[in-house]
C-alpha angles and dihedrals in degrees: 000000000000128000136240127196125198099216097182086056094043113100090175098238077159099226096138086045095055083036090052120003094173101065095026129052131151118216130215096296099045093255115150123235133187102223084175112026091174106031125202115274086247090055096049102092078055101049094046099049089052082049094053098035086060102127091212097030088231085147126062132157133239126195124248 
């Protein structure tokens, strides 16, 4: 599965980052980056509960 991020609709309240820091970070400018687009199988609960957690549902995943 990879991941997309609406950044226009991204206001970096860093959910996804504290859900899975691993795949998600925000940098000095609260600008979001995929550190992982297509996460690992075993990451994948993780990843969709941060997904799903986004306040502004700016992220969403499609499959491969």
């Amino acid at each position: 599965m990879k991941i997309n991020v609406d950044y226009l609709v991204c206001e970096a309240n860093a959910v996804c980052m504290g859900l899975a820091p691993e795949v998600f970070e925000l940098d000095d400018d609260d600008q979001l980056h995929l550190l992982l687009p297509e996460p690992p199988p075993e990451m994948m609960d993780r990843v969709r509960h941060a997904v799903r957690s986004c306040p502004k549902a700016a992220l969403s995943l499609e499959e491969n």
